[in-house]
Short mmCIF file of C-alpha atoms in Angstrom, two decimals:
data_model
loop_
_atom_site.label_atom_id
_atom_site.label_comp_id
_atom_site.label_asym_id
_atom_site.label_seq_id
_atom_site.Cartn_x
_atom_site.Cartn_y
_atom_site.Cartn_z
CA MET A 1 -4.48 -84.80 53.17
CA HIS A 2 -4.64 -88.55 52.56
CA PRO A 3 -7.21 -90.04 50.18
CA ASN A 4 -10.08 -92.02 51.64
CA PRO A 5 -9.20 -95.76 51.34
CA GLU A 6 -12.72 -96.44 50.08
CA SER A 7 -12.34 -93.90 47.26
CA ARG A 8 -9.02 -95.48 46.32
CA SER A 9 -10.68 -98.89 46.02
CA THR A 10 -13.38 -97.56 43.69
CA ALA A 11 -11.09 -95.35 41.59
CA PRO A 12 -10.02 -96.62 38.16
CA GLN A 13 -6.67 -98.36 37.84
CA ALA A 14 -3.99 -97.09 35.48
CA LEU A 15 -1.41 -98.67 33.21
CA LEU A 16 1.56 -96.67 31.95
CA LEU A 17 3.79 -97.95 29.17
CA THR A 18 7.21 -96.33 28.95
CA GLY A 19 10.50 -96.83 27.15
CA PRO A 20 14.15 -95.80 27.33
CA GLY A 21 14.83 -92.22 26.30
CA CYS A 22 11.16 -91.25 26.39
CA PRO A 23 11.09 -87.44 26.91
CA HIS A 24 7.53 -87.30 28.26
CA CYS A 25 7.17 -90.50 30.28
CA ALA A 26 8.35 -88.92 33.53
CA SER A 27 5.77 -86.12 33.25
CA VAL A 28 2.92 -88.58 32.76
CA ARG A 29 4.22 -90.76 35.59
CA GLN A 30 4.30 -87.80 37.96
CA ALA A 31 0.80 -86.74 36.94
CA LEU A 32 -0.58 -90.24 37.55
CA GLN A 33 1.13 -90.40 40.93
CA ALA A 34 -0.35 -87.02 41.88
CA MET A 35 -3.81 -88.27 40.90
CA GLN A 36 -3.30 -91.41 42.93
CA SER A 37 -2.39 -89.34 45.99
CA GLU A 38 -5.63 -87.39 45.45
CA GLY A 39 -7.66 -90.59 45.36
CA LEU A 40 -8.52 -90.21 41.67
CA LEU A 41 -6.67 -93.39 40.71
CA GLY A 42 -6.28 -96.80 42.27
CA GLU A 43 -3.25 -98.94 41.49
CA ILE A 44 -0.75 -97.77 38.87
CA GLU A 45 1.15 -100.37 36.86
CA GLU A 46 4.15 -99.28 34.81
CA ILE A 47 5.73 -101.42 32.12
CA ASP A 48 8.98 -100.64 30.32
CA LEU A 49 8.39 -101.87 26.78
CA SER A 50 12.10 -102.50 26.26
CA GLN A 51 11.70 -105.24 28.88
CA ALA A 52 8.30 -106.48 27.69
CA PRO A 53 7.92 -105.76 23.93
CA GLN A 54 5.05 -108.24 23.68
CA GLN A 55 2.88 -105.78 25.59
CA ALA A 56 3.22 -103.25 22.79
CA GLU A 57 2.08 -105.79 20.21
CA ALA A 58 -0.82 -106.99 22.35
CA LEU A 59 -2.12 -103.45 22.89
CA GLY A 60 -1.24 -102.04 19.47
CA VAL A 61 1.10 -99.47 20.99
CA ARG A 62 3.54 -97.76 18.63
CA SER A 63 4.91 -94.98 20.82
CA VAL A 64 5.29 -94.02 24.45
CA PRO A 65 4.10 -92.72 26.79
CA TRP A 66 0.87 -94.69 26.50
CA THR A 67 -1.66 -94.63 29.30
CA ARG A 68 -4.77 -96.61 30.10
CA ILE A 69 -7.12 -95.32 32.79
CA GLY A 70 -9.92 -97.78 33.35
CA ALA A 71 -11.05 -98.60 29.81
CA ILE A 72 -9.79 -95.32 28.34
CA GLU A 73 -6.56 -95.48 26.31
CA LEU A 74 -4.45 -92.37 25.75
CA SER A 75 -1.44 -92.05 23.45
CA GLY A 76 1.31 -89.49 23.90
CA LEU A 77 1.78 -86.66 26.36
CA HIS A 78 -1.27 -85.48 28.29
CA SER A 79 -1.41 -82.77 30.92
CA LEU A 80 -2.47 -83.35 34.51
CA ALA A 81 -5.76 -81.59 33.75
CA GLU A 82 -6.44 -83.87 30.79
CA LEU A 83 -5.62 -86.98 32.77
CA ARG A 84 -7.88 -85.85 35.60
CA HIS A 85 -10.67 -85.31 33.08
CA TRP A 86 -10.36 -88.82 31.66
CA ALA A 87 -10.00 -90.39 35.10
CA GLY A 88 -13.30 -88.80 36.06
CA LEU A 89 -14.98 -90.16 32.95
CA ALA A 90 -13.42 -93.60 33.34
CA SER A 91 -15.57 -94.12 36.43
CA ARG A 92 -18.79 -93.35 34.54
CA PRO A 93 -20.74 -95.86 32.38
CA GLU A 94 -20.68 -93.51 29.39
CA GLY A 95 -16.99 -92.66 29.80
CA LEU A 96 -15.73 -94.98 27.06
CA ASP A 97 -18.36 -93.72 24.62
CA LEU A 98 -17.28 -90.13 25.28
CA HIS A 99 -13.64 -91.09 24.77
CA LEU A 100 -14.35 -92.79 21.44
CA ALA A 101 -16.40 -89.79 20.35
CA ASP A 102 -13.51 -87.50 21.26
CA LEU A 103 -11.11 -89.54 19.12
CA LEU A 104 -13.50 -89.73 16.17
CA GLY A 105 -14.30 -86.05 16.36
CA ASN A 106 -10.66 -85.00 16.50
CA GLY A 107 -9.25 -86.87 13.54
CA GLN A 108 -7.95 -89.87 15.47
CA ARG A 109 -10.18 -92.49 13.88
CA ALA A 110 -7.20 -94.76 13.24
CA GLN A 111 -6.92 -95.33 16.99
CA VAL A 112 -10.58 -96.30 17.19
CA LEU A 113 -10.26 -98.66 14.22
CA ALA A 114 -7.13 -100.32 15.58
CA ARG A 115 -8.66 -100.86 18.99
CA THR A 116 -11.93 -102.18 17.56
CA ARG A 117 -9.96 -104.70 15.53
CA ARG A 118 -8.47 -105.95 18.79
CA GLU A 119 -11.73 -105.65 20.72
CA PRO A 120 -14.74 -106.27 18.44
CA ALA A 121 -17.01 -105.75 21.45
CA LEU A 122 -16.43 -102.02 20.88
CA ILE A 123 -18.77 -102.24 17.88
CA ALA A 124 -21.57 -101.99 20.44
CA ARG A 125 -20.09 -98.67 21.58
CA LEU A 126 -20.00 -97.43 17.97
CA ALA A 127 -23.67 -98.36 17.68
CA ALA A 128 -24.38 -96.35 20.83
CA LEU A 129 -22.69 -93.29 19.32
CA LEU A 130 -24.74 -93.70 16.15
CA GLY A 131 -27.90 -93.94 18.22
CA ASP A 132 -27.11 -90.77 20.16
CA PRO A 133 -28.81 -87.79 18.46
CA ASP A 134 -26.31 -85.49 20.18
CA SER A 135 -23.33 -87.08 18.41
CA GLU A 136 -21.57 -84.49 16.27
CA LEU A 137 -21.54 -84.92 12.49
CA SER A 138 -17.79 -85.58 12.57
CA VAL A 139 -18.38 -88.39 15.05
CA ARG A 140 -21.15 -89.94 12.98
CA ILE A 141 -18.99 -89.78 9.85
CA GLY A 142 -16.14 -91.37 11.80
CA VAL A 143 -18.36 -94.19 12.98
CA MET A 144 -19.53 -94.89 9.42
CA ALA A 145 -16.00 -94.85 8.02
CA THR A 146 -14.87 -97.23 10.75
CA LEU A 147 -17.75 -99.59 10.05
CA GLU A 148 -16.91 -99.55 6.34
CA GLU A 149 -13.35 -100.67 7.05
CA LEU A 150 -14.52 -103.31 9.53
CA LYS A 151 -16.88 -104.66 6.87
CA GLU A 152 -14.00 -105.02 4.41
CA GLU A 153 -12.15 -107.03 7.06
CA GLY A 154 -15.17 -109.26 7.78
CA LEU A 155 -15.61 -108.05 11.35
CA LEU A 156 -19.26 -106.91 11.17
CA GLN A 157 -20.87 -110.29 10.73
CA GLY A 158 -23.51 -110.90 13.40
CA GLN A 159 -23.31 -107.36 14.80
CA ALA A 160 -26.77 -106.18 13.71
CA THR A 161 -28.24 -106.70 17.17
CA HIS A 162 -26.44 -103.60 18.49
CA PHE A 163 -28.00 -101.37 15.81
CA LEU A 164 -31.54 -102.75 15.53
CA PRO A 165 -32.99 -100.73 18.45
CA HIS A 166 -32.16 -97.49 16.62
CA VAL A 167 -34.40 -98.14 13.59
CA THR A 168 -37.33 -96.84 15.66
CA HIS A 169 -35.47 -93.83 17.09
CA PRO A 170 -37.56 -90.63 17.01
CA GLU A 171 -34.78 -88.76 15.17
CA PRO A 172 -34.86 -89.45 11.38
CA ARG A 173 -31.11 -88.86 11.04
CA VAL A 174 -30.45 -91.67 13.50
CA ARG A 175 -32.80 -94.01 11.65
CA SER A 176 -31.18 -93.20 8.31
CA ASP A 177 -27.64 -93.72 9.63
CA THR A 178 -28.74 -96.97 11.22
CA CYS A 179 -30.12 -98.20 7.90
CA TYR A 180 -26.75 -97.55 6.30
CA ALA A 181 -24.96 -99.38 9.11
CA LEU A 182 -27.31 -102.35 8.75
CA THR A 183 -26.59 -102.42 5.00
CA LEU A 184 -22.91 -102.77 5.80
CA ILE A 185 -23.61 -105.54 8.31
CA GLY A 186 -26.04 -107.55 6.22
CA GLY A 187 -27.79 -110.75 7.27
CA GLU A 188 -31.43 -111.69 7.74
CA ASP A 189 -32.04 -109.46 10.77
CA ALA A 190 -30.58 -106.44 9.00
CA LEU A 191 -32.61 -107.10 5.86
CA ALA A 192 -35.85 -107.45 7.85
CA ALA A 193 -35.18 -104.15 9.62
CA LEU A 194 -34.45 -102.41 6.32
CA GLN A 195 -37.69 -103.75 4.85
CA ALA A 196 -39.58 -102.27 7.79
CA CYS A 197 -37.78 -98.96 7.33
CA SER A 198 -38.72 -98.86 3.64
CA GLU A 199 -42.14 -97.63 4.86
CA ASP A 200 -40.69 -95.01 7.21
CA PRO A 201 -42.49 -91.62 7.20
CA ASP A 202 -39.19 -89.85 6.43
CA ALA A 203 -38.13 -89.80 2.77
CA GLU A 204 -34.39 -90.01 3.47
CA VAL A 205 -34.85 -93.02 5.75
CA ARG A 206 -36.97 -94.75 3.11
CA GLU A 207 -34.39 -94.07 0.41
CA THR A 208 -31.50 -95.35 2.55
CA ALA A 209 -33.51 -98.45 3.46
CA LEU A 210 -34.44 -99.19 -0.16
CA ASP A 211 -30.82 -98.76 -1.25
CA GLY A 212 -29.83 -101.19 1.50
CA ILE A 213 -32.43 -103.75 0.45
CA GLU A 214 -31.18 -103.57 -3.12
CA ALA A 215 -27.56 -103.97 -2.00
CA LEU A 216 -28.37 -107.00 0.15
CA THR A 217 -30.66 -108.78 -2.32
CA LEU A 218 -28.89 -108.29 -5.62
CA PRO A 219 -26.82 -111.30 -6.74
CA SER A 220 -23.17 -110.78 -5.90
#
């Protein structure tokens, strides 16, 4: 059975990074090719890092195989079932958010931090995870820890706009976490939002907001 040409054109593209002596690269290659034949993937590009080491530096890749499906980046060996799962999510608007949540929730925060350093636009995706009341506690903690490190590196400046909508979220936990994030970000917009939250009906939100106001207004 041949895949529908139209489905092939709308399927996510894949990038596979390999290297000499890689014991798992062939397995991932075969899985991607099988998915392509099923119409789950569009074009597949393969790069041997021994021939193009600059690609590893540009993408922050330290080991192979390394796979990108759409906007989803996967390190190491993954089964055909796992790759099918991520290919399906790569075609959905929330796919990247779910991938980041998976990494944060499974102790792979370093990957999220490294990628966000390269792509600061992902801070908006971290804000979306913080604003999702269904995000697991481990994910929320991972988002906060990532934001703390980004603050130390000066990468949060001007990012308040992604978090501001969540200060009026119906879930107090989301509002409280957002106040903490805005404290890390700082700036006039963040301070104004924290001042508004200082009158929140929830005690924890008020306390977090007041702590943030103090942190942002005390002389450094």
